[in-house]
Short mmCIF file of C-alpha atoms in Angstrom, two decimals:
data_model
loop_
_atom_site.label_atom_id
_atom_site.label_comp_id
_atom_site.label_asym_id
_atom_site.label_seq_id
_atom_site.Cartn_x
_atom_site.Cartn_y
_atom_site.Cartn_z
CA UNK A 1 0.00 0.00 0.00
CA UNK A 2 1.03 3.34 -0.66
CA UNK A 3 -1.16 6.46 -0.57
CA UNK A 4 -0.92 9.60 -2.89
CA UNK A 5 -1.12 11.63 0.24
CA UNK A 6 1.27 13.23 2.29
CA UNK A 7 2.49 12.28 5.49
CA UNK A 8 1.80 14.60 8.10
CA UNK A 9 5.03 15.58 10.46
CA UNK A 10 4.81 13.81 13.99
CA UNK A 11 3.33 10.59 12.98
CA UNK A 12 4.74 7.09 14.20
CA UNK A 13 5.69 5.56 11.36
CA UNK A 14 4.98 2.28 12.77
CA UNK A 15 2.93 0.76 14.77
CA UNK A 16 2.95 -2.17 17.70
CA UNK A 17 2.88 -5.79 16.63
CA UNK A 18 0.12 -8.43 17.59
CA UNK A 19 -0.93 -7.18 21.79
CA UNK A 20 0.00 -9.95 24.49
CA UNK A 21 -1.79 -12.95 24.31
CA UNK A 22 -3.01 -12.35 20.22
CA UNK A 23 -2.75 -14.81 17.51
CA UNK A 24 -0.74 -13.69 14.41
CA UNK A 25 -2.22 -12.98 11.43
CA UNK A 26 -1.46 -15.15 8.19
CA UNK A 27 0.96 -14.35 5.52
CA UNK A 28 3.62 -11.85 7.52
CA UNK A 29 0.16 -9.60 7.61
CA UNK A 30 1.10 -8.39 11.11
CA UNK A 31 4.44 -7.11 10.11
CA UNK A 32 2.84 -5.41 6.78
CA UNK A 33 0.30 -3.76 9.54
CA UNK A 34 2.63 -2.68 11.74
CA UNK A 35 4.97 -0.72 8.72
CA UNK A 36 1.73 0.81 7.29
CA UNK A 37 0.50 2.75 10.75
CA UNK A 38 1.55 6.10 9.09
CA UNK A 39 -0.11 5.75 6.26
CA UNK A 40 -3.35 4.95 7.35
CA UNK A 41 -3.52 7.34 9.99
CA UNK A 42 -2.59 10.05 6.94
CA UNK A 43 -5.56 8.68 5.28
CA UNK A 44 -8.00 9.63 8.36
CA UNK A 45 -6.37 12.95 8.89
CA UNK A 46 -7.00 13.99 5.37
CA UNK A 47 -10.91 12.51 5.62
CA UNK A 48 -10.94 14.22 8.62
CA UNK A 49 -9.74 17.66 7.68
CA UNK A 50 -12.52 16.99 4.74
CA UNK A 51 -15.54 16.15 5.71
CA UNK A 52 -18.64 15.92 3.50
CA UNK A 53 -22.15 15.99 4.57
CA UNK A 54 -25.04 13.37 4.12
CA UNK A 55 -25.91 12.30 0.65
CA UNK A 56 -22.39 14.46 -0.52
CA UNK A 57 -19.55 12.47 0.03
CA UNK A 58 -18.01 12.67 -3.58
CA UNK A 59 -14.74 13.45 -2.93
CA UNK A 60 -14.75 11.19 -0.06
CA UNK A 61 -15.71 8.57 -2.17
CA UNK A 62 -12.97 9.06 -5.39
CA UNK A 63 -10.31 8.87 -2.39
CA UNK A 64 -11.72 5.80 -0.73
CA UNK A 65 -11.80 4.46 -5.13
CA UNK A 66 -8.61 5.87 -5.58
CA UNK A 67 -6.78 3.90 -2.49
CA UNK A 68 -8.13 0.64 -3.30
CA UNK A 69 -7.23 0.94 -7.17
CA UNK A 70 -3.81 1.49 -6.11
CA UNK A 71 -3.92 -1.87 -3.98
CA UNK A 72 -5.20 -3.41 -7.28
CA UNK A 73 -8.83 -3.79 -6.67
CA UNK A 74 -11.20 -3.23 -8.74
CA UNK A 75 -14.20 -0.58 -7.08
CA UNK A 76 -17.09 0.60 -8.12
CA UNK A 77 -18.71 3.95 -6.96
CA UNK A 78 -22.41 3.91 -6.07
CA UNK A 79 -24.71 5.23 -8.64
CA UNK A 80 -24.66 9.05 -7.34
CA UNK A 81 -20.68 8.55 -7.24
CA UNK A 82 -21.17 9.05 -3.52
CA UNK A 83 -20.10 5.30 -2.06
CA UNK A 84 -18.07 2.08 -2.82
CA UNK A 85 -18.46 -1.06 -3.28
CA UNK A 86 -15.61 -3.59 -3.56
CA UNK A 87 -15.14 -7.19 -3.70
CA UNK A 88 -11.64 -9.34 -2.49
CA UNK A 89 -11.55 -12.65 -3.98
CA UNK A 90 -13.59 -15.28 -5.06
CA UNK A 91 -16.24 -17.89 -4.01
CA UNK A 92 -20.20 -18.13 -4.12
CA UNK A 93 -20.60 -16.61 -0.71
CA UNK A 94 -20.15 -13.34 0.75
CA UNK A 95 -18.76 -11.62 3.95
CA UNK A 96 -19.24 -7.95 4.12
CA UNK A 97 -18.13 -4.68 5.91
CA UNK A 98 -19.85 -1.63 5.96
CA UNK A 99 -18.22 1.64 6.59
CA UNK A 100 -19.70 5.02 6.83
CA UNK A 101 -18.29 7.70 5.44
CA UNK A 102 -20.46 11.00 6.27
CA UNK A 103 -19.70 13.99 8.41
CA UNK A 104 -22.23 15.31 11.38
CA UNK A 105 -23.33 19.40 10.47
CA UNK A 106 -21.28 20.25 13.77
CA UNK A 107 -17.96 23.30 14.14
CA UNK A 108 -14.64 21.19 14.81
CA UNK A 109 -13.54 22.40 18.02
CA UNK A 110 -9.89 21.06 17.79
CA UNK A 111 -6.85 23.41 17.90
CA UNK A 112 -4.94 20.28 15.73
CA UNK A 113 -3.33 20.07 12.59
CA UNK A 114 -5.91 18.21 10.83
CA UNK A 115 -9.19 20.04 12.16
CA UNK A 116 -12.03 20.04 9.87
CA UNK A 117 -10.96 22.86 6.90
CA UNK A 118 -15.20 23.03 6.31
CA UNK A 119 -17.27 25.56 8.64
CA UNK A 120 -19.91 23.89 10.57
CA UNK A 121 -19.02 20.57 9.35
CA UNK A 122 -16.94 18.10 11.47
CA UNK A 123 -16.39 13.92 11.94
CA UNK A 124 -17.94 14.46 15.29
CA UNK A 125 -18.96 10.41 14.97
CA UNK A 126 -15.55 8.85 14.20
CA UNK A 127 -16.67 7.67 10.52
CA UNK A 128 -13.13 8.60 8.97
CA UNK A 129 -12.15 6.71 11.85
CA UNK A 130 -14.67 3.59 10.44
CA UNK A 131 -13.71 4.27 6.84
CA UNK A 132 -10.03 4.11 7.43
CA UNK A 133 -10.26 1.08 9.19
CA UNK A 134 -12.82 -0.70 6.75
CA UNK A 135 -9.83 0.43 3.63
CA UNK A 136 -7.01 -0.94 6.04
CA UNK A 137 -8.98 -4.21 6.20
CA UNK A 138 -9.65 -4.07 2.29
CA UNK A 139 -5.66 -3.82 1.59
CA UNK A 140 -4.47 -6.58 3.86
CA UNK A 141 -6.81 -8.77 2.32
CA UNK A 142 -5.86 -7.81 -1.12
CA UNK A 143 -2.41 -9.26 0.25
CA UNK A 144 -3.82 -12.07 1.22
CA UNK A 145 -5.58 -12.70 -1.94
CA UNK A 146 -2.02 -12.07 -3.86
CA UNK A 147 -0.64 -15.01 -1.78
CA UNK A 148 -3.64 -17.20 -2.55
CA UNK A 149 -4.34 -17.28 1.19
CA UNK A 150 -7.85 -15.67 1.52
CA UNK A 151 -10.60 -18.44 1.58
CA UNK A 152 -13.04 -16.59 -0.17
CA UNK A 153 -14.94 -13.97 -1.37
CA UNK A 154 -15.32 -10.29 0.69
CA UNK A 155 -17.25 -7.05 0.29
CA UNK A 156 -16.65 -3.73 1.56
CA UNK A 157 -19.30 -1.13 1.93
CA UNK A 158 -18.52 2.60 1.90
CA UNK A 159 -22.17 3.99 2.66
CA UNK A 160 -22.93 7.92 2.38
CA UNK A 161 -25.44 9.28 4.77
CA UNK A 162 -25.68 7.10 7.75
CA UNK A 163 -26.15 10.62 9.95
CA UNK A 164 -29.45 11.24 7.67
CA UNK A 165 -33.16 10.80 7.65
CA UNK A 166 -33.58 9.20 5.05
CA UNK A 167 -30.09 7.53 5.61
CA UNK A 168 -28.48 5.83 2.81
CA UNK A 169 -27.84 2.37 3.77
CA UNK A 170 -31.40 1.26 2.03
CA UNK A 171 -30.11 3.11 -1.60
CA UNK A 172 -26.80 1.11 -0.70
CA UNK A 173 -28.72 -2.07 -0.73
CA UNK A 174 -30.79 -0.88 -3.66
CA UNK A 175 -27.26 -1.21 -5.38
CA UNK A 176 -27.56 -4.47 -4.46
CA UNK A 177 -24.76 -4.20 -1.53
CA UNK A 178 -26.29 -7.30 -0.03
CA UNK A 179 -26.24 -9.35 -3.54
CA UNK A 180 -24.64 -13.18 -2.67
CA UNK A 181 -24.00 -11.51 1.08
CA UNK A 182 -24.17 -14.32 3.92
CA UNK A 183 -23.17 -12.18 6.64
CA UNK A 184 -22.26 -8.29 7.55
CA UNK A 185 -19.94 -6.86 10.37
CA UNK A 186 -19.46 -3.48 11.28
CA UNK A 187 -17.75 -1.34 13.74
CA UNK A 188 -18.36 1.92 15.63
CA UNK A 189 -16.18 4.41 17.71
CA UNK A 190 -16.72 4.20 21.33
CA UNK A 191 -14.54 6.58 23.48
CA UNK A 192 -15.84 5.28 26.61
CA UNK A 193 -13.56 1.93 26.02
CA UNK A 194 -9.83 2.81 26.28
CA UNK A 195 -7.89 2.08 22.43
CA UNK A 196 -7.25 -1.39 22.36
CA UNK A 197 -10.02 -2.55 23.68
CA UNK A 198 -13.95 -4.15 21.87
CA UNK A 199 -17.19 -4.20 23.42
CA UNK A 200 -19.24 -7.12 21.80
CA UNK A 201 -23.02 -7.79 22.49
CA UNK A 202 -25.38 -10.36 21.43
CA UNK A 203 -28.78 -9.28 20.32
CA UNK A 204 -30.10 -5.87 20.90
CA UNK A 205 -27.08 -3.75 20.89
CA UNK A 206 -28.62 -0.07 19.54
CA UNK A 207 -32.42 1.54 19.26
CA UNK A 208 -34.87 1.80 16.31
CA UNK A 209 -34.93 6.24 16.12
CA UNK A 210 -38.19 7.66 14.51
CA UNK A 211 -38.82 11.27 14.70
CA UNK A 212 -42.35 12.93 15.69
CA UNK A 213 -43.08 16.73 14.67
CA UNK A 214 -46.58 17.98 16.16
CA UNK A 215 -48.06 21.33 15.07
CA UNK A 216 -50.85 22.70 16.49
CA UNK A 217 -53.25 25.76 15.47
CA UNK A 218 -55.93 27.75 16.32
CA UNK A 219 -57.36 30.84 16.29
CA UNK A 220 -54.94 32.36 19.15
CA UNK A 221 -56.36 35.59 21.76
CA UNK A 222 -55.94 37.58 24.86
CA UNK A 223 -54.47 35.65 27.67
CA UNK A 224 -56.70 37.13 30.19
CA UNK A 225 -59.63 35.21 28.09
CA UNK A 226 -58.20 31.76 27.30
CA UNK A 227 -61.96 30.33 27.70
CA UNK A 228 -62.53 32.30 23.93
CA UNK A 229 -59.97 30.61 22.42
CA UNK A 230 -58.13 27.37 21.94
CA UNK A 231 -55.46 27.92 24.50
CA UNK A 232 -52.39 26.42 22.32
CA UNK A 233 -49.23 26.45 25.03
CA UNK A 234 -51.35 24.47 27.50
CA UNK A 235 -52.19 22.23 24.71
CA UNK A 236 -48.69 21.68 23.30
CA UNK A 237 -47.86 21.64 27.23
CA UNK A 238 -50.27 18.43 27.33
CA UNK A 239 -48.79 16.68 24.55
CA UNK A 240 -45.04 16.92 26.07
CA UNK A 241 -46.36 15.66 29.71
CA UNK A 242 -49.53 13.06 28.79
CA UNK A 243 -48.33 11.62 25.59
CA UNK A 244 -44.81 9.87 26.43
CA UNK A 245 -46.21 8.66 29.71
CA UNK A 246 -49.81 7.43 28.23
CA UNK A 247 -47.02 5.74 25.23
CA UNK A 248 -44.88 3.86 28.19
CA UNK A 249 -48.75 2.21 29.60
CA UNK A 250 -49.59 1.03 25.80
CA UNK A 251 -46.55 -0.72 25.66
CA UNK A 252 -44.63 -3.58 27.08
CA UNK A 253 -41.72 -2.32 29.02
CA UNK A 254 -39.80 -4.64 27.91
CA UNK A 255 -39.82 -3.12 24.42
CA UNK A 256 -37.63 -0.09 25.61
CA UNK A 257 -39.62 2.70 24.31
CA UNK A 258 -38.93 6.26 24.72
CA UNK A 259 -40.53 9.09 23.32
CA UNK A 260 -38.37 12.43 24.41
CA UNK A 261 -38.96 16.17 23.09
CA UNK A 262 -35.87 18.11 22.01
CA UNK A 263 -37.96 21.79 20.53
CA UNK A 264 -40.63 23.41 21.27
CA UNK A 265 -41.77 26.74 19.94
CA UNK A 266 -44.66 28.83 20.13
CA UNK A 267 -45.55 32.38 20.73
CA UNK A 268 -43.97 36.09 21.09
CA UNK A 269 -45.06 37.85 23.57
CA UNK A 270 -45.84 37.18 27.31
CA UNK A 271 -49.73 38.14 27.23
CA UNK A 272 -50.52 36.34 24.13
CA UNK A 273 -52.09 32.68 22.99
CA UNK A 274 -50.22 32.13 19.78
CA UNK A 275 -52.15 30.89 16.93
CA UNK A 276 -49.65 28.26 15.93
CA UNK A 277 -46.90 26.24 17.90
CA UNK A 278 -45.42 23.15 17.22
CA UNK A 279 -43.19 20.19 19.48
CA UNK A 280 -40.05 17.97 17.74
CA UNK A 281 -38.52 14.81 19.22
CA UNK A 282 -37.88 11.50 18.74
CA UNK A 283 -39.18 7.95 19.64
CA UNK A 284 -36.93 5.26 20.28
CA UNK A 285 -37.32 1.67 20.90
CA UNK A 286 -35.55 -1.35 21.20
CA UNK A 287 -38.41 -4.06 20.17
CA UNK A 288 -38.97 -4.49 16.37
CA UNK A 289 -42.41 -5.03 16.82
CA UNK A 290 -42.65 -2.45 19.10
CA UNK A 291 -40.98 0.04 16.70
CA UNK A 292 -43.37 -1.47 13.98
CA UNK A 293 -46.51 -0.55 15.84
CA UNK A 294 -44.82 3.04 17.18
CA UNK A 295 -46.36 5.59 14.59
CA UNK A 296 -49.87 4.30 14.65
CA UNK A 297 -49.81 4.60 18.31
CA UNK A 298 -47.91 7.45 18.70
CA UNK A 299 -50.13 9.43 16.20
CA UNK A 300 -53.37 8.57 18.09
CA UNK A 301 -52.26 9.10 21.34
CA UNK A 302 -51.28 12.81 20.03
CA UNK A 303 -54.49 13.14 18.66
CA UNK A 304 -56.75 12.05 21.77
CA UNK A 305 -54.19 14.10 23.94
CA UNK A 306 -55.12 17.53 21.59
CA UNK A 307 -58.58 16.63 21.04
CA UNK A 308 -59.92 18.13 24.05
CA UNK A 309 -58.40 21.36 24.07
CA UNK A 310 -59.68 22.89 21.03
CA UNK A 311 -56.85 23.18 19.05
CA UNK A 312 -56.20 21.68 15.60
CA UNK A 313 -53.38 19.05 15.37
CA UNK A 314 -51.16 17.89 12.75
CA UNK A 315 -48.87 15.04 13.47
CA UNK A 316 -45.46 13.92 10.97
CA UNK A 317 -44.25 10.89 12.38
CA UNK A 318 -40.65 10.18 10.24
CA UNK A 319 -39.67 6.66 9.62
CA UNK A 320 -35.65 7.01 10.89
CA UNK A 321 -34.06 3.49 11.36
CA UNK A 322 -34.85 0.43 13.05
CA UNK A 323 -33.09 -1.47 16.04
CA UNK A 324 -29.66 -2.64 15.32
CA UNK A 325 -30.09 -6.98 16.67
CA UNK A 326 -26.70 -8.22 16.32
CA UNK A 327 -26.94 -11.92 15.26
CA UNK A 328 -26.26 -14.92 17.70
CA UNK A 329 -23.86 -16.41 15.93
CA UNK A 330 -22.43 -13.40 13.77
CA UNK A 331 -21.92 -12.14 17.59
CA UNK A 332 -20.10 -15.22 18.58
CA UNK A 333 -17.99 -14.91 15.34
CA UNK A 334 -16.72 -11.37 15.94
CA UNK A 335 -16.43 -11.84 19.43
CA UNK A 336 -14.12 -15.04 18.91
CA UNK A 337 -12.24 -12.84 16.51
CA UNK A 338 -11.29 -9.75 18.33
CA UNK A 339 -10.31 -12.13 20.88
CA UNK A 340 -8.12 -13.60 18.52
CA UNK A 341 -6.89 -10.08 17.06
CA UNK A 342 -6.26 -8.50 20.65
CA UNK A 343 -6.61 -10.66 23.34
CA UNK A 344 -9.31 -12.64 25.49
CA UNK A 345 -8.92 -9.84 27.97
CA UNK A 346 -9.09 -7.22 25.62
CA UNK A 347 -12.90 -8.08 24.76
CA UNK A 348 -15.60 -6.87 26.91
CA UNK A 349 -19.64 -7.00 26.79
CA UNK A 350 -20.85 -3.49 25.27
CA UNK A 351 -23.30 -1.71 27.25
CA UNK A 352 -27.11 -1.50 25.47
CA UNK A 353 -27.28 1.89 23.50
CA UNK A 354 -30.56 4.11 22.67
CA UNK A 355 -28.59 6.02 19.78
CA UNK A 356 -29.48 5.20 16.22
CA UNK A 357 -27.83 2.97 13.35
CA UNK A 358 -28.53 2.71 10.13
CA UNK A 359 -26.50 -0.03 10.41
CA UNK A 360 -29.73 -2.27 11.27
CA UNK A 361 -30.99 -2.32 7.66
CA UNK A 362 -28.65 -4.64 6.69
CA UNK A 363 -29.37 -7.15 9.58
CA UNK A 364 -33.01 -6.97 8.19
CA UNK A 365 -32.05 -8.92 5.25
CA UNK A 366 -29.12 -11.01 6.75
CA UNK A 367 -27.89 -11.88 9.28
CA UNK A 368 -24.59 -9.88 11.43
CA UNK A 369 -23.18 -7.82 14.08
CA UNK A 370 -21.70 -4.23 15.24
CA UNK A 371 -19.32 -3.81 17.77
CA UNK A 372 -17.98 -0.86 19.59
CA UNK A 373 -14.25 0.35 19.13
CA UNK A 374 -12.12 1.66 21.85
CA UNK A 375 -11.44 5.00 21.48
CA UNK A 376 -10.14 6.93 24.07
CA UNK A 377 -6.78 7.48 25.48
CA UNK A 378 -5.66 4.54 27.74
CA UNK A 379 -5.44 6.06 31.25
CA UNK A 380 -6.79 9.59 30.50
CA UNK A 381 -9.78 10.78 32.22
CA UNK A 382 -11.03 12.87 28.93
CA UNK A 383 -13.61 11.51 26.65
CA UNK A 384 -14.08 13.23 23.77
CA UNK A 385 -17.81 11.50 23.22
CA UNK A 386 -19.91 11.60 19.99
CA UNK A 387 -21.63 14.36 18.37
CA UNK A 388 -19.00 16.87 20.36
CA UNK A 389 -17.20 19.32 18.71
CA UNK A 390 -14.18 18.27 20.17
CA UNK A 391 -14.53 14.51 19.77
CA UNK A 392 -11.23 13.07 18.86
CA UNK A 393 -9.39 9.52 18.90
CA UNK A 394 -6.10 7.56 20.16
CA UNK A 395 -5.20 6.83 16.26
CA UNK A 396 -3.33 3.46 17.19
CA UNK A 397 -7.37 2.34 17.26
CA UNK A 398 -6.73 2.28 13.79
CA UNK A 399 -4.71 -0.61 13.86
CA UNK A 400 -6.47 -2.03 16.64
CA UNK A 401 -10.01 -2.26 14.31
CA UNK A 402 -8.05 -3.61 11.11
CA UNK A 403 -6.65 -6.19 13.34
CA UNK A 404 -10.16 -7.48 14.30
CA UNK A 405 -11.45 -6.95 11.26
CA UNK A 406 -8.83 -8.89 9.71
CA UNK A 407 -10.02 -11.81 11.86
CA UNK A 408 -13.59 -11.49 11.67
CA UNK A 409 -12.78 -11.91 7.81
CA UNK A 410 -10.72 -15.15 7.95
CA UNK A 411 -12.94 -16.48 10.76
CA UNK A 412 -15.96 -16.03 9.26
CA UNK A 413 -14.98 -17.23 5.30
CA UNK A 414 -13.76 -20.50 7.57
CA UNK A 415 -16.87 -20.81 9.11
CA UNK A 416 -19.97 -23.25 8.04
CA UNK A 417 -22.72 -20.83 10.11
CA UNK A 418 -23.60 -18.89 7.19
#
């Protein structure tokens, strides 16, 4: 591998071998890792420093093309020109990885030398993080594959808008992503863990995420004389309180479901019903069938909550994504895997998220799993979370995810469970 960028001063230009306790990968792919740390961590910086947003990610995309035709693969860009697809190998069967490749609408806070070079537009979610890791995976295997070593046939998936609504992943599959695909793996940036470390989970592992808008109306008044008019704050005041806790007694708790405002608006001034106001949030849920009953149920609630007040009610309930349910076995797999790449100790249960992933498409047609990638720092007490303007990562992560993605690979071309 060698990239047409530039190294930037200050970077390692190697990396650690195989941690303590780690089996080595085939075909002298540890030592080719460990003299290719500089590179790929050029590779993020420069996705980093330009970011694209949702639905955009053209130039993101020709690099991602560019990188792989220089390891002699043969990509294809999405339709729009805005993804990748790519295929290592041969054989009937397919193991994929999906990367996103999008940038959150948020200012990069970082006084570093790669900080985003686009106002208002920063990797706030660690996807050049995902996308470097899913291309370092893509050119060890294309070593492999020159050695006649890989036992099978691979797919990786550069998706653009996974921060969107509508995200892309279902135009990815549209593209027919999942065509011949027996299984799917993914990873995502997690700066709770300490770098070098996984967190793995078996079944539900993120939330479905709808969004609700509710506008209201009426013919607004005098707030000394509320009885002459539809009194719209105490009716958008109704909907916040009644309808998420009337929504947690229609269904089973054990579903997960939250409903939780994040705007409200109505009104100017102080002694005056407004004749329009409206309330934003979302609704998230960790039940499929839970999340498949959610915007009937939502919507009617709304609509019995507003209809004694007087005040006309619209209600846009937005289909987002739903929950991400990692496979048993794809689970096991990964799991098995990273504790090959890293360690036994190294691999840890992940914790049960509410956030979003678009991620959970895919697992709607076949079956896989998502784990979470240490992030953060070992030792340090800062955590530069998601969505922050200041979110950063400990690069050698890098290394750490094409390591267990390496695995996953072999592990799961060698295994009989899909």
């Amino acid at each position: 591998m060698t990239t047409a960028l530039t190294a930037p001063e200050g970077v390692d230009t190697s990396w650690p071998g195989p941690p303590p306790g780690a089996d080595p990968l085939p075909g002298q792919l540890d030592r080719w890792l460990a003299a290719r740390g500089a590179e790929l961590v050029t590779i993020r910086r420069h996705i980093h420093a330009h970011p694209e947003p949702s639905h955009s990610e053209f130039e993101t995309a020709a690099l991602i093309a560019r990188e792989l035709t220089v390891a002699g693969l043969s990509p294809r860009l999405m339709p729009r020109g805005n993804g990748v697809i790519c295929d290592i190998g041969e054989g009937d069967r397919v193991i994929a990885f999906r990367a996103d490749i999008d940038a959150l609408p948020l200012q990069d806070l970082k006084d570093v030398p790669y900080r985003s070079t686009v106002d208002r537009l920063a990797h706030a979610c660690g996807h050049d993080v995902h996308t470097t890791v899913a291309l370092g995976l893509g050119l060890a295997l294309a070593q492999l594959n020159e050695q006649g070593e890989l036992p099978g046939r691979v797919r990786l998936i550069f998706q653009p808008a996974e921060e969107a609504m509508p995200s892309g992943a279902p135009e990815v599959i549209s593209a027919g992503a999942l065509k011949d695909v027996s299984a799917i793996f993914a990873l995502h940036c997690y700066p709770q863990l300490p770098a070098g470390l996984v967190g793995v989970r078996s079944g539900p592992f993120t939330a479905a995420a709808d969004a609700v808008e509710v506008k209201l109306s009426g013919p607004g008044g005098h707030t000394a004389r509320p009885h002459l008019t539809a009194d719209l704050v105490h009716a958008l005041g109704r909907v916040i309180i009644d309808v998420p806790s009337l929504l947690n007694r229609r269904i089973d708790p054990r579903a997960g479901i939250s409903l939780v405002w994040g705007a409200v608006h109505a009104g100017q001034a102080f002694n005056a019903i407004p004749g329009a106001g409206e309330v934003r949030g979302t609704v998230r849920v960790l039940s499929r069938e839970a999340w498949r009953e959610a915007p009937e149920l939502v919507t009617k609630l709304i609509h019995d909550v507003v209809a004694g007040t007087g005040a006309q009610v619209d209600v846009n309930y937005i289909r987002g994504v739903p929950p991400v349910i990692n496979d048993r076995m794809a689970s096991a797999i990964i799991a098995g895997a990273a504790g090959a790449a890293l360690g036994a100790d190294r691999v840890v249960e992940a914790e049960l998220s509410m956030g979003g992933e678009d991620f959970s498409f895919y697992l709607e047609n076949v079956p896989g799993a998502m784990i979470r990638l240490g992030t953060a720092v070992p030792g340090s007490d800062v955590r530069h979370d998601l969505h922050q303007g200041d979110f950063d990562v400990d690069e050698r992560c890098i290394g750490y995810g094409v390591r267990v993605m390496t695995h996953t690979a072999l592990a799961a071309l060698s295994s009989g469970a899909f």
